[in-house]
Coordinates of C-alpha atoms in Angstrom, one line a residue:
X1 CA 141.6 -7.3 -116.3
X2 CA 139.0 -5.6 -115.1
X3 CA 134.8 -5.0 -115.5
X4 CA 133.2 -2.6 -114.3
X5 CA 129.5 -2.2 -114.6
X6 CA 129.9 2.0 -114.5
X7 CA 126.2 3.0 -115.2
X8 CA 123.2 2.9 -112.3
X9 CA 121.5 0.1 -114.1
X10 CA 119.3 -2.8 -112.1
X11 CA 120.7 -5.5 -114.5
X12 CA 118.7 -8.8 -115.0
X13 CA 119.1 -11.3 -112.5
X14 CA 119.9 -14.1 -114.4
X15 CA 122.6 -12.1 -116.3
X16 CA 124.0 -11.2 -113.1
X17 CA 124.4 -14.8 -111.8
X18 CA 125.7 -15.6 -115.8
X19 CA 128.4 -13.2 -115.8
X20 CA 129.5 -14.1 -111.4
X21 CA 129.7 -17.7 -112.6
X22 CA 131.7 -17.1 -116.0
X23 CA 134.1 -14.8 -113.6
X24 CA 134.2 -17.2 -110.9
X25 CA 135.5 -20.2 -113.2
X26 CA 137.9 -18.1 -115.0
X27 CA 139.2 -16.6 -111.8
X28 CA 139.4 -20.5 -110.4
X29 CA 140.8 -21.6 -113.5
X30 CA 144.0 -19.2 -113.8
X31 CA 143.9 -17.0 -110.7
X32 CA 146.7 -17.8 -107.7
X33 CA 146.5 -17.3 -103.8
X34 CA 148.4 -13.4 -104.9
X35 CA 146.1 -12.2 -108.0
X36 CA 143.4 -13.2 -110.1
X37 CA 142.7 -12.0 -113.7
X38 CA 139.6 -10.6 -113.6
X39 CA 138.7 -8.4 -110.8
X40 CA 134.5 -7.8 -111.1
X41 CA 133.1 -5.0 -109.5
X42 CA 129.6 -4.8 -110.0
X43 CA 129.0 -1.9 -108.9
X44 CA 129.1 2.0 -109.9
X45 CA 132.1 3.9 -108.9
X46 CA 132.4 7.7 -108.2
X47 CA 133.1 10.0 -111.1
X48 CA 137.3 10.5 -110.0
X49 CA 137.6 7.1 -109.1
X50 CA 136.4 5.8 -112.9
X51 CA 138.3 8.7 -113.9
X52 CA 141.4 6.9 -112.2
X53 CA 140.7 3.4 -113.4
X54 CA 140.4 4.7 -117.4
X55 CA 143.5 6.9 -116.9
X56 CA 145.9 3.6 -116.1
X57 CA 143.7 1.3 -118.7
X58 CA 146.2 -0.4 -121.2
X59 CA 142.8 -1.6 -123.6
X60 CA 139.4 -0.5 -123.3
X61 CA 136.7 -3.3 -124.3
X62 CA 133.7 -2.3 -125.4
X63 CA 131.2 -5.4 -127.0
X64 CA 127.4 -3.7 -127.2
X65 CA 125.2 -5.9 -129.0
X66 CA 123.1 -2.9 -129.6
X67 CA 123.5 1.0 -128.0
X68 CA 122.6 4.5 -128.5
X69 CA 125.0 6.5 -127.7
X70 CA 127.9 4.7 -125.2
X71 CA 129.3 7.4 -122.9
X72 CA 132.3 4.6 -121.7
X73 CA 134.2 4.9 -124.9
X74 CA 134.0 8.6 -125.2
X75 CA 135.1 8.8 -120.8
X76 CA 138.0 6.6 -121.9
X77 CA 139.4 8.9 -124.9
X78 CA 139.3 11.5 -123.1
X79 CA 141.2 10.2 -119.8
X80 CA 143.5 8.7 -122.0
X81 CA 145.8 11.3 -122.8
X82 CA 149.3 10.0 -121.1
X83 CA 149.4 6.3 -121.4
X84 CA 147.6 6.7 -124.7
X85 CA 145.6 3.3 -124.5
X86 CA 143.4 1.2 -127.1
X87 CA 139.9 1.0 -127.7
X88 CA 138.1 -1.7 -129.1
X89 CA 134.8 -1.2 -129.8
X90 CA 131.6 -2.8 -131.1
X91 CA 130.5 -1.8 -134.5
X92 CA 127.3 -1.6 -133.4
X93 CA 128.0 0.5 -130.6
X94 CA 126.7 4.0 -131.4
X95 CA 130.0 5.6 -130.8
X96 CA 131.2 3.1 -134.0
X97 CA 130.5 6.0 -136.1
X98 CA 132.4 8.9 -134.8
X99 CA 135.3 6.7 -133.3
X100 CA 135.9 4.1 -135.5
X101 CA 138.7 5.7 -137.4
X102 CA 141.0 5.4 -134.0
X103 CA 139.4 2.5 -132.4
X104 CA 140.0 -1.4 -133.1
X105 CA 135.9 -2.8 -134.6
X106 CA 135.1 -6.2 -133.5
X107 CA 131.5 -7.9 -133.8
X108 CA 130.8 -8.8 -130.4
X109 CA 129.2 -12.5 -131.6
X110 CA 132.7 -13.2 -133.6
X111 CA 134.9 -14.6 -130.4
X112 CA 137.5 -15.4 -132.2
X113 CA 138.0 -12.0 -133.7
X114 CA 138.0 -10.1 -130.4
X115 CA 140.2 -12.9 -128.7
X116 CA 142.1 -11.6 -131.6
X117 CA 141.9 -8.2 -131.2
X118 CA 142.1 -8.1 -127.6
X119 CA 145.9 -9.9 -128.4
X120 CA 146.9 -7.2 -131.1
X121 CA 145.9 -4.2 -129.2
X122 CA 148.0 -5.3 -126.3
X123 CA 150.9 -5.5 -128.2
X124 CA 150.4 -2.5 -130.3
X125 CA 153.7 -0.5 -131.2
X126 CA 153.5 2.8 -129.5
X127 CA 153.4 4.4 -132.8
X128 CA 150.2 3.2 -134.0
X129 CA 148.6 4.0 -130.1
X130 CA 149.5 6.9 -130.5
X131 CA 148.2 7.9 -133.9
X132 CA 145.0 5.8 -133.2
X133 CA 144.3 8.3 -129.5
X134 CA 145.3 11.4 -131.7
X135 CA 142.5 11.0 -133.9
X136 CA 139.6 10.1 -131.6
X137 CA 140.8 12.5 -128.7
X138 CA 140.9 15.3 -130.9
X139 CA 137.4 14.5 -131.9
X140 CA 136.1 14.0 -128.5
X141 CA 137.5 17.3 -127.9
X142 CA 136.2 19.1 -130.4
X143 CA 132.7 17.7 -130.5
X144 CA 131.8 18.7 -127.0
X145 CA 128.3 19.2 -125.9
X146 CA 129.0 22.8 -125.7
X147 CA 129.9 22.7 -129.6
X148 CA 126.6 20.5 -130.3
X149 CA 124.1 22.8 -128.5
X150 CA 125.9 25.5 -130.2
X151 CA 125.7 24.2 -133.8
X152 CA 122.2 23.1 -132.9
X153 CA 121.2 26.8 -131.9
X154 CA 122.6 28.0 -135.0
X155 CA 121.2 25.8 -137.3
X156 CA 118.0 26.4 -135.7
X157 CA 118.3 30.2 -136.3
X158 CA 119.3 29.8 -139.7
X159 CA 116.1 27.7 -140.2
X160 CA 114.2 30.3 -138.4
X161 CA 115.9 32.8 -141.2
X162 CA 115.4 30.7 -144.3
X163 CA 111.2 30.9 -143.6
X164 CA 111.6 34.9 -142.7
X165 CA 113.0 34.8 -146.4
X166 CA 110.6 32.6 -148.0
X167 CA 107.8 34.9 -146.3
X168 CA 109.1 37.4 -147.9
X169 CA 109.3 36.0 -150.9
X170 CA 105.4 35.8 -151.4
X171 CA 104.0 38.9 -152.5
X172 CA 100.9 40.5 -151.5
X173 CA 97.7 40.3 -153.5
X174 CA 97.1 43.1 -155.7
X175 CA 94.7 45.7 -154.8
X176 CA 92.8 46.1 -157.9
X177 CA 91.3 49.3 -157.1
X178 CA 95.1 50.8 -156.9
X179 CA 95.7 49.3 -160.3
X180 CA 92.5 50.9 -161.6
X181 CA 93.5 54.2 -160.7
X182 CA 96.9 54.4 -161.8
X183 CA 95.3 53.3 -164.9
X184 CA 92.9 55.7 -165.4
X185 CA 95.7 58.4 -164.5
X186 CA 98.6 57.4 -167.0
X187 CA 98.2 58.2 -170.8
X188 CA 100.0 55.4 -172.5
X189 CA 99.4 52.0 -171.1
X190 CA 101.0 48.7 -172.1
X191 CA 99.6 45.2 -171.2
X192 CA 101.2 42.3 -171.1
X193 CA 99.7 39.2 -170.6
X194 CA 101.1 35.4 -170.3
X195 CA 98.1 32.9 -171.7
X196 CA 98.3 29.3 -170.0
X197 CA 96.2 29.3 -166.6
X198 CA 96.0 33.5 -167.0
X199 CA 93.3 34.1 -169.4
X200 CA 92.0 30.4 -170.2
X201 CA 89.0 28.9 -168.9
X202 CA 89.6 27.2 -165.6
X203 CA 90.2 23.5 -165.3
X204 CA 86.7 22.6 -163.4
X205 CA 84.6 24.6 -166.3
X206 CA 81.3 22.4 -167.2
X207 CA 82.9 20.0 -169.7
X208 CA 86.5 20.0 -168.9
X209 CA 87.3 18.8 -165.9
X210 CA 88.5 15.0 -166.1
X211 CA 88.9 15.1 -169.8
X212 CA 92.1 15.2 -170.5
X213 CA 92.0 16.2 -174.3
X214 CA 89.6 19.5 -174.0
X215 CA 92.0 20.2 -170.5
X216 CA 95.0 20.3 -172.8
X217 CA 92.8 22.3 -175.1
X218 CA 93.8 25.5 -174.4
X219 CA 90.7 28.1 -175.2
X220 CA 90.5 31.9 -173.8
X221 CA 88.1 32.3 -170.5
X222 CA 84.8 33.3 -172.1
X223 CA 84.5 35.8 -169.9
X224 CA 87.3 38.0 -171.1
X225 CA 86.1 38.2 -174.9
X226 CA 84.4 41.4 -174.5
X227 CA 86.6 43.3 -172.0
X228 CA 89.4 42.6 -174.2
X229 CA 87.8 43.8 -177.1
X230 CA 87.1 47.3 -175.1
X231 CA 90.6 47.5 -174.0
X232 CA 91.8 46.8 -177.4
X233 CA 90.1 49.6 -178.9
X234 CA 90.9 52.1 -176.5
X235 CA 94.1 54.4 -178.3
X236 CA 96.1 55.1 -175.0
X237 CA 96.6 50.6 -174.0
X238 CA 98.8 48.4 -175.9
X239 CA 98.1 44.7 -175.1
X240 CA 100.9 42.2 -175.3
X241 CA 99.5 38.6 -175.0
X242 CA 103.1 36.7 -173.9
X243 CA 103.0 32.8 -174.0
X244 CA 104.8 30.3 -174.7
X245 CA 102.3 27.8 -177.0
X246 CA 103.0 28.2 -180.6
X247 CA 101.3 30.5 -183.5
X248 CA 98.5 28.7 -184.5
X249 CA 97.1 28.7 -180.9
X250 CA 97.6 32.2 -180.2
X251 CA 96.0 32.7 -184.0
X252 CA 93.0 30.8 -182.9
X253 CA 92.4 32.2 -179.7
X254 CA 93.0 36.4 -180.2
X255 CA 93.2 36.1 -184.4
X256 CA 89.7 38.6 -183.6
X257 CA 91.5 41.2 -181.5
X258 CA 93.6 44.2 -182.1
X259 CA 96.4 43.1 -180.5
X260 CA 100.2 42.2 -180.3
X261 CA 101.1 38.2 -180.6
X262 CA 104.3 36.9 -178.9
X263 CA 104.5 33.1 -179.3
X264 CA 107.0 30.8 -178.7
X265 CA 108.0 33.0 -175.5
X266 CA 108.8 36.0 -177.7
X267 CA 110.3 34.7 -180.5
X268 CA 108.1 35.0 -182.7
X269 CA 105.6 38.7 -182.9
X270 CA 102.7 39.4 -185.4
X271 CA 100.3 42.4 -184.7
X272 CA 97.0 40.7 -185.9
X273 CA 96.3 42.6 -188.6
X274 CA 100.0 41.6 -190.0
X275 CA 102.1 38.8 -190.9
X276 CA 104.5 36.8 -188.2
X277 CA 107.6 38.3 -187.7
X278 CA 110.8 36.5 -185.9
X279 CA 112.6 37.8 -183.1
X280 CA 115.1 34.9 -183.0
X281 CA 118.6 35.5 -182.6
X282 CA 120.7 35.1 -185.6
X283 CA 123.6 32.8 -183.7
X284 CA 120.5 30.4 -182.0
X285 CA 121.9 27.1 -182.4
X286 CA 118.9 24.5 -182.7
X287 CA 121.0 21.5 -184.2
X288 CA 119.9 19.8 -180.4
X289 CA 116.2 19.1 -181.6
X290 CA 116.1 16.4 -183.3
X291 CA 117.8 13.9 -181.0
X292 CA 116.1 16.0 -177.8
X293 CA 113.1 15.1 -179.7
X294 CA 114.1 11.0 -179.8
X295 CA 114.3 11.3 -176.3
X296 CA 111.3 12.6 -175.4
X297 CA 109.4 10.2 -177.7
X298 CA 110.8 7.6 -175.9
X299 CA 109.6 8.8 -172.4
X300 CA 106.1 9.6 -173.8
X301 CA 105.6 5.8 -175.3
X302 CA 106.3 4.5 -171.9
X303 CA 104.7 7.0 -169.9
X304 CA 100.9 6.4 -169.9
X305 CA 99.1 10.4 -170.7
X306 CA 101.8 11.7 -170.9
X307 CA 102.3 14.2 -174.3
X308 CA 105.0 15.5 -176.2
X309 CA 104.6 19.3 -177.6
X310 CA 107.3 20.3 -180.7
X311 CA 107.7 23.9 -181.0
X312 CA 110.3 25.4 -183.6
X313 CA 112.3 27.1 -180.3
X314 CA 111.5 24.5 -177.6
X315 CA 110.6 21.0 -177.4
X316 CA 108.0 20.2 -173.7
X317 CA 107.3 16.8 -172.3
X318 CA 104.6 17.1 -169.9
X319 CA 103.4 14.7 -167.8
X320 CA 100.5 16.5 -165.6
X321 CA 97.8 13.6 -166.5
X322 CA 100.5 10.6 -165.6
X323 CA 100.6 9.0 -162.3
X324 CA 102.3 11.4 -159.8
X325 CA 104.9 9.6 -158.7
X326 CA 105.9 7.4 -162.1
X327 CA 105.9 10.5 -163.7
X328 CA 108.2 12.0 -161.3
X329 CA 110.5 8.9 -161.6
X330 CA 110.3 9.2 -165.4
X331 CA 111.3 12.7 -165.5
X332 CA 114.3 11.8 -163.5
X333 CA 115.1 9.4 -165.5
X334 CA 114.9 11.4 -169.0
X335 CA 116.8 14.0 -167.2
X336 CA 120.0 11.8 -166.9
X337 CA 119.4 10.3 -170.5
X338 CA 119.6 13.9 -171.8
X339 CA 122.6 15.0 -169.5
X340 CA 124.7 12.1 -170.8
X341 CA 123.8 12.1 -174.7
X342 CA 122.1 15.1 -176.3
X343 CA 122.2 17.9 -174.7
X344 CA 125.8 17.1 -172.8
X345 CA 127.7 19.5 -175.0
X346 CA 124.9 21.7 -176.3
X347 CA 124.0 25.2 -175.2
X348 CA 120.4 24.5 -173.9
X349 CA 118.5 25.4 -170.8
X350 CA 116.2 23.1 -168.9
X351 CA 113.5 24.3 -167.6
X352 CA 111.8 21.8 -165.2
X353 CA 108.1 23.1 -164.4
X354 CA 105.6 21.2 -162.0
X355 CA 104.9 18.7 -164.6
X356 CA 106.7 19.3 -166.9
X357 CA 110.4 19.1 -168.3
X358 CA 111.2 21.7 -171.2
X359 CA 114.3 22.0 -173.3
X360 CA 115.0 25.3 -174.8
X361 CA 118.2 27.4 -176.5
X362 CA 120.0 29.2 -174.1
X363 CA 118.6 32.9 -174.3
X364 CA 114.8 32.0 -175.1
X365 CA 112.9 33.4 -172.5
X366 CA 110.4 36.4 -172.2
X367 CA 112.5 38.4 -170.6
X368 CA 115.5 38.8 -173.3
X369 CA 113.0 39.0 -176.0
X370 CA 110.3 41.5 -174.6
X371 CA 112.9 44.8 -175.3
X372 CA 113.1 43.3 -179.0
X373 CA 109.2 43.0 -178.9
X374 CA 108.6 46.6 -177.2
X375 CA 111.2 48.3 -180.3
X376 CA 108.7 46.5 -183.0
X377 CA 105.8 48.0 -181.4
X378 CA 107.6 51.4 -180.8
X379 CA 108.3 51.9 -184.4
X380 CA 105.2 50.5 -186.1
X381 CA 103.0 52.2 -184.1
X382 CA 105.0 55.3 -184.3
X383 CA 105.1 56.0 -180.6
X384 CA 105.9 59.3 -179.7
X385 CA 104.3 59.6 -176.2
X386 CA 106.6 57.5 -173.2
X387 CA 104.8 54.5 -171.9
X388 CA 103.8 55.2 -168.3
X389 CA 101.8 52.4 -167.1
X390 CA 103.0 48.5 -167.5
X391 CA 100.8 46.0 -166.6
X392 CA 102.4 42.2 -166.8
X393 CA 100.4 39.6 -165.7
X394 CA 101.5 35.8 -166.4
X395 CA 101.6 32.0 -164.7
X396 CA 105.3 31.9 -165.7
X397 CA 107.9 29.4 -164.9
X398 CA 110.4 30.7 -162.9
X399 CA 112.8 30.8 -165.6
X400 CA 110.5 33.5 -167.8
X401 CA 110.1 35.8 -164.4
X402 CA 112.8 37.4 -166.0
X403 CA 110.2 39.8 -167.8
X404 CA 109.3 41.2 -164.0
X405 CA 112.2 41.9 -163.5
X406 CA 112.8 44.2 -166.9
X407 CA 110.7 46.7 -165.7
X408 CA 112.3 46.9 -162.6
X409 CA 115.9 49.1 -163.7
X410 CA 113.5 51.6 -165.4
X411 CA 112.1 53.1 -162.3
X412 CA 113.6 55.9 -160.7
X413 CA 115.3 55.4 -158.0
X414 CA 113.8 59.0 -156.7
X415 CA 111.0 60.5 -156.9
X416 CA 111.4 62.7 -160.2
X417 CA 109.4 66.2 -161.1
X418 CA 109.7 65.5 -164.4
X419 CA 109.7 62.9 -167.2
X420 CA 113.0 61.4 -168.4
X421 CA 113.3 62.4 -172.1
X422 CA 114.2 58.2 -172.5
X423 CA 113.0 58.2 -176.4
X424 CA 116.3 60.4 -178.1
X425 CA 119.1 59.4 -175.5
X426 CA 118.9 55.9 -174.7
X427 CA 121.3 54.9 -171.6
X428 CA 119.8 51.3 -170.9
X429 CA 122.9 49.3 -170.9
X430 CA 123.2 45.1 -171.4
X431 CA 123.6 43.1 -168.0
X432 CA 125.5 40.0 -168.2
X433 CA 123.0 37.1 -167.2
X434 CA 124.1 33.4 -166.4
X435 CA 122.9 30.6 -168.2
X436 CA 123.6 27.2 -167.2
X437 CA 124.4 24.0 -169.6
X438 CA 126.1 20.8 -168.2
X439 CA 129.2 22.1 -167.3
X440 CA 127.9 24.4 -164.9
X441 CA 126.9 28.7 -164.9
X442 CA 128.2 30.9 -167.5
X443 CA 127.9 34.2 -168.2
X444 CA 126.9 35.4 -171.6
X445 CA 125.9 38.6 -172.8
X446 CA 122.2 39.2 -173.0
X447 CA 121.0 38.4 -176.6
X448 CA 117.8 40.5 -175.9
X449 CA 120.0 43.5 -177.2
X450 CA 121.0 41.7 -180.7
X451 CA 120.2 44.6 -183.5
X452 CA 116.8 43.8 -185.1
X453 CA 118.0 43.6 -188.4
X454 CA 120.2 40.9 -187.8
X455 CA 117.1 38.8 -186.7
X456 CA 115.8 38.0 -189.9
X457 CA 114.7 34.2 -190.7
X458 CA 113.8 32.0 -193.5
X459 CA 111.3 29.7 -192.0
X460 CA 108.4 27.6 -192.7
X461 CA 105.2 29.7 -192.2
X462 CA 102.7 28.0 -189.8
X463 CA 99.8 28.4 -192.7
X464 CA 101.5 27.5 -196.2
X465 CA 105.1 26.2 -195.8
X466 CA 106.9 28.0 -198.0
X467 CA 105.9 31.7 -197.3
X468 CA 109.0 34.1 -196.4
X469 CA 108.7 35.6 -193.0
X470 CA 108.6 39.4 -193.1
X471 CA 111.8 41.4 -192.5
X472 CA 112.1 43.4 -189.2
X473 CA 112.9 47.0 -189.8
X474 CA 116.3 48.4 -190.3
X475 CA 115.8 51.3 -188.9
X476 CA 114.6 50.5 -185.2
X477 CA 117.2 50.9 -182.7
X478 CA 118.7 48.6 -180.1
X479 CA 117.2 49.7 -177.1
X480 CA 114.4 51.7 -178.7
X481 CA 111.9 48.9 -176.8
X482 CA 113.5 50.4 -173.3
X483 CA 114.1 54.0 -174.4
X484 CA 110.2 54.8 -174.9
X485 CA 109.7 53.6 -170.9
X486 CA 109.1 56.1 -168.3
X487 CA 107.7 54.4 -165.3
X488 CA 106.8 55.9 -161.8
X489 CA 107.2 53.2 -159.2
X490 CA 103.2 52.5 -158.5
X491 CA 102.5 52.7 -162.0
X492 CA 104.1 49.1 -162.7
X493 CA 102.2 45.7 -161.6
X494 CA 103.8 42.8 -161.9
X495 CA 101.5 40.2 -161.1
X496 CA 102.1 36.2 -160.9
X497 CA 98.6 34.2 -160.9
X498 CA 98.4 31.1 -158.8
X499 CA 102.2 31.3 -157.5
X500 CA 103.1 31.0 -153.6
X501 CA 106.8 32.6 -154.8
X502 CA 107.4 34.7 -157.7
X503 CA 109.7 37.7 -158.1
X504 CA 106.6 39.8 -158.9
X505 CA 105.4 42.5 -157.5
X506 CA 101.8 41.2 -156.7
X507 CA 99.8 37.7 -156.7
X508 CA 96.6 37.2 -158.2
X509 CA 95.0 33.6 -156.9
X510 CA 93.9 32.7 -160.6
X511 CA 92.0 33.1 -163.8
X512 CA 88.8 34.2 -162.2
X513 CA 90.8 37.0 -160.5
X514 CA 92.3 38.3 -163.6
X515 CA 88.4 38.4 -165.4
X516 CA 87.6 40.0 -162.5
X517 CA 91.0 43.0 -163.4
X518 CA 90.4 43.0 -166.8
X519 CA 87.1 43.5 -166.2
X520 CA 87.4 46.4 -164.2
X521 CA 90.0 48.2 -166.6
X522 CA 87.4 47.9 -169.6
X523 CA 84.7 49.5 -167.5
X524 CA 87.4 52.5 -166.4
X525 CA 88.6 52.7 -170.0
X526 CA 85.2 52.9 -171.8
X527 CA 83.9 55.6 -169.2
X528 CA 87.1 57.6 -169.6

């Protein structure tokens, strides 16, 4: 047997004398006038003669009490690789972890078991050596430090890539004074705008900040009242307001204004001058609410300011005035209650927002309602002329940036002389989107395309209770919403407000920026 003390350490003196003295009585007790057991060389040894010594080791020893990473184990692998040897290592050695699955683990404070070890290693049958060398030489061949500084490059470069990407992501700030001028040049305009942190007061207006009831209040930015109203009236802009807070919010905030009213993310339109119409889907399956609903009760009684908001399409637990990180917790927590019992068979999305966790039917989003929406608005207003400017402005989640994106396939993809005649031949066709539910992605054909007058709905009005919801026309076509667009490139904005990554085209910082748009198009309208 043999020690060698291979690294260029200055060991502690007392150790030193410790380990002389154990050798010396062990040496005196079994050693002859020919050999002794334990030859000690305290000393370090060239690099070919350590080489030497590990190639004609039977057993390799290794008892760390604590290490990094020990080189010894790895140098004897790898010399190893005729006489096939055994290691037994420390399992708190640092090579433990990478070589443990060849190598015989001892705890270095348990005698007994390496005495043990040491015994059952030395008459290992060849078989097992060599099936126990196979596996750690081939990983300390493999995992070389060429391999590691390459992987570690690599990854490093992929990093390096990932933020390129997530640069890219962010858009650039909108250059209102573009906007306005592509405005003032087109001669049917259509505005659509999301409601929630896009055209309400801000949080830290005179009264509001801190009070949690008038913050979930949601009231339009005073501000905007009287540019609205101008844009309203002027013949060549549609407005759109896009949100997904129910009908009687919307009603209370824009009942005054000539508008269009899309609630519920779309699925449910009123012009204000008219009755509430539904754009629902006739095969939406919303048997999932009521034990979605138990659920989210639950979390709300035992989550302190938190609320619960029931919508006839969606059901939203937000926790934005909880404690950060209980709240966090919480929504974790509902999210595997909902995962195991309601939803676990249902087709629902989830929808998991800053603060917020929503549960909707698979399809309800502002993107596969907004063609339904623009064929309404085609055919009650008669609309004859193609619409030529889009403006879509919104704090969406990043499962309703789908309406960006809708705009997107009607561009040209070159620059055109001439209009497309899109009104009398239609050739938008349905993409398959996925939707996911607990069993992982699907595909499913875009319900945004359902024919209109399949979408009719007995419901309970939001004022009476029992009044009929009207019946959307026969007559309007599938893709008549699509077929009247007949954008240019630079006459579509897409803009997110207060988002560092959207798939819009441009960012606006918040509210105040949008007064500051809207503001700007009223004064270009009224002078025009």
């Amino acid at each position: 047997m043999s020690g060698v003390n291979s690294a260029k350490h200055v060991w502690n003196q007392k150790l030193t004398c410790q380990v002389h003295e154990i050798v010396g009585r062990i040496n005196g007790r079994f050693g002859t006038l020919t050999a002794v057991p334990i030859h000690h060389l305290d000393r370090s040894l060239d690099f070919h003669a350590l080489c030497a010594l590990y190639a004609v080791t039977d057993v390799a020893l290794v008892t760390s009490l604590r290490d990094g990473m020990n080189l010894v184990s790895y140098e004897f692998v790898a010399c190893q690789a005729s006489k096939k040897g055994v290691l037994i290592l420390s399992e708190f050695a640092g090579a433990a972890q990478s070589l443990g699955a060849g190598a015989i683990l001892v705890n270095p404070w348990n005698i007994t078991e390496v005495a043990a070890s040491i015994g059952y290693a030395l008459n290992m049958p060849v078989e097992e050596r060599e099936k126990r060398h196979h596996h750690n030489f081939m990983h300390v061949t493999t995992h070389t430090s060429q391999e590691w500084a390459e992987t570690f490059v690599s990854e490093l470069n992929d990093t390096i890539v990932e933020a390129q990407l997530r640069i890219r992501q962010i858009p650039p700030s909108l250059t209102i004074k573009g906007a306005v001028e592509r405005y003032l040049q087109s001669n049917n305009r259509l505005l659509i705008l999301g409601f929630n942190a896009t055209l309400t007061e801000p949080l830290d207006a005179p009264g509001r900040r801190g009070d949690q009831l008038k913050e979930m209040e949601l009231k339009l930015h005073p501000d905007l009242e009287e540019p609205l109203k101008k844009l309203c009236s002027d013949p060549k802009t549609t407005i759109i307001i896009l949100s997904g807070s129910d009908r009687t919010v919307l009603d209370k905030n824009f009942g005054d204004y000539n508008m269009w009213l899309a609630a519920e993310h779309g699925m449910f339109l009123r012009f204000t001058g008219g009755d509430w119409m539904t754009t629902m889907p006739e095969n939406l399956h919303m048997d999932w609410v009521d034990s979605v609903k138990h659920v989210f009760e639950y979390f709300t009684e035992r989550t302190p300011r938190s609320h619960l908001e029931l919508r006839e399409t969606s059901l939203l637990w937000n926790y934005k005035y909880a404690d950060v990180e209980f709240g966090r917790l919480q929504a974790r927590d509902m999210l595997q209650h909902l995962w195991t019992g309601p939803i676990s068979n249902a087709s629902v999305d989830i929808i998991q927002g800053g603060r917020s966790v929503e549960v909707r039917a698979v399809g309800v989003t502002k993107g596969a309602a907004i063609d339904r929406i623009l064929g309404e608005i085609v055919h009650s207003k008669g609309m004859k002329i193609p619409i030529d400017y889009v403006l879509c402005i919104g704090h969406f989640l990043t499962k309703d940036e789908d309406i960006y994106k809708f705009f997107e396939p009607e561009l040209p993809s070159e620059p055109s002389t001439f209009a497309r005649a899109r009104m009398f031949n239609p050739i938008r066709t349905s993409v398959p989107k996925t939707s996911y539910n607990k069993s992982g992605p699907k595909t499913s054909q875009n319900k945004a395309h359902q024919p209109l007058s399949t979408l009719r709905k007995r419901i309970n009005s939001h004022s009476n209770g029992t009044a009929q919801m009207p019946k959307i026309h026969d007559n309007i076509s599938v893709h008549e919403g699509s077929s009247v667009l007949d954008l240019r490139g630079d006459n579509y904005f897409s803009c997110a407000v207060g988002r560092k990554q959207s798939s819009a085209r441009y960012l606006l910082g918040s509210s105040t920026d949008v007064v500051v748009l809207l503001k700007e198009l009223a004064g270009a309208s009224t002078a025009s």
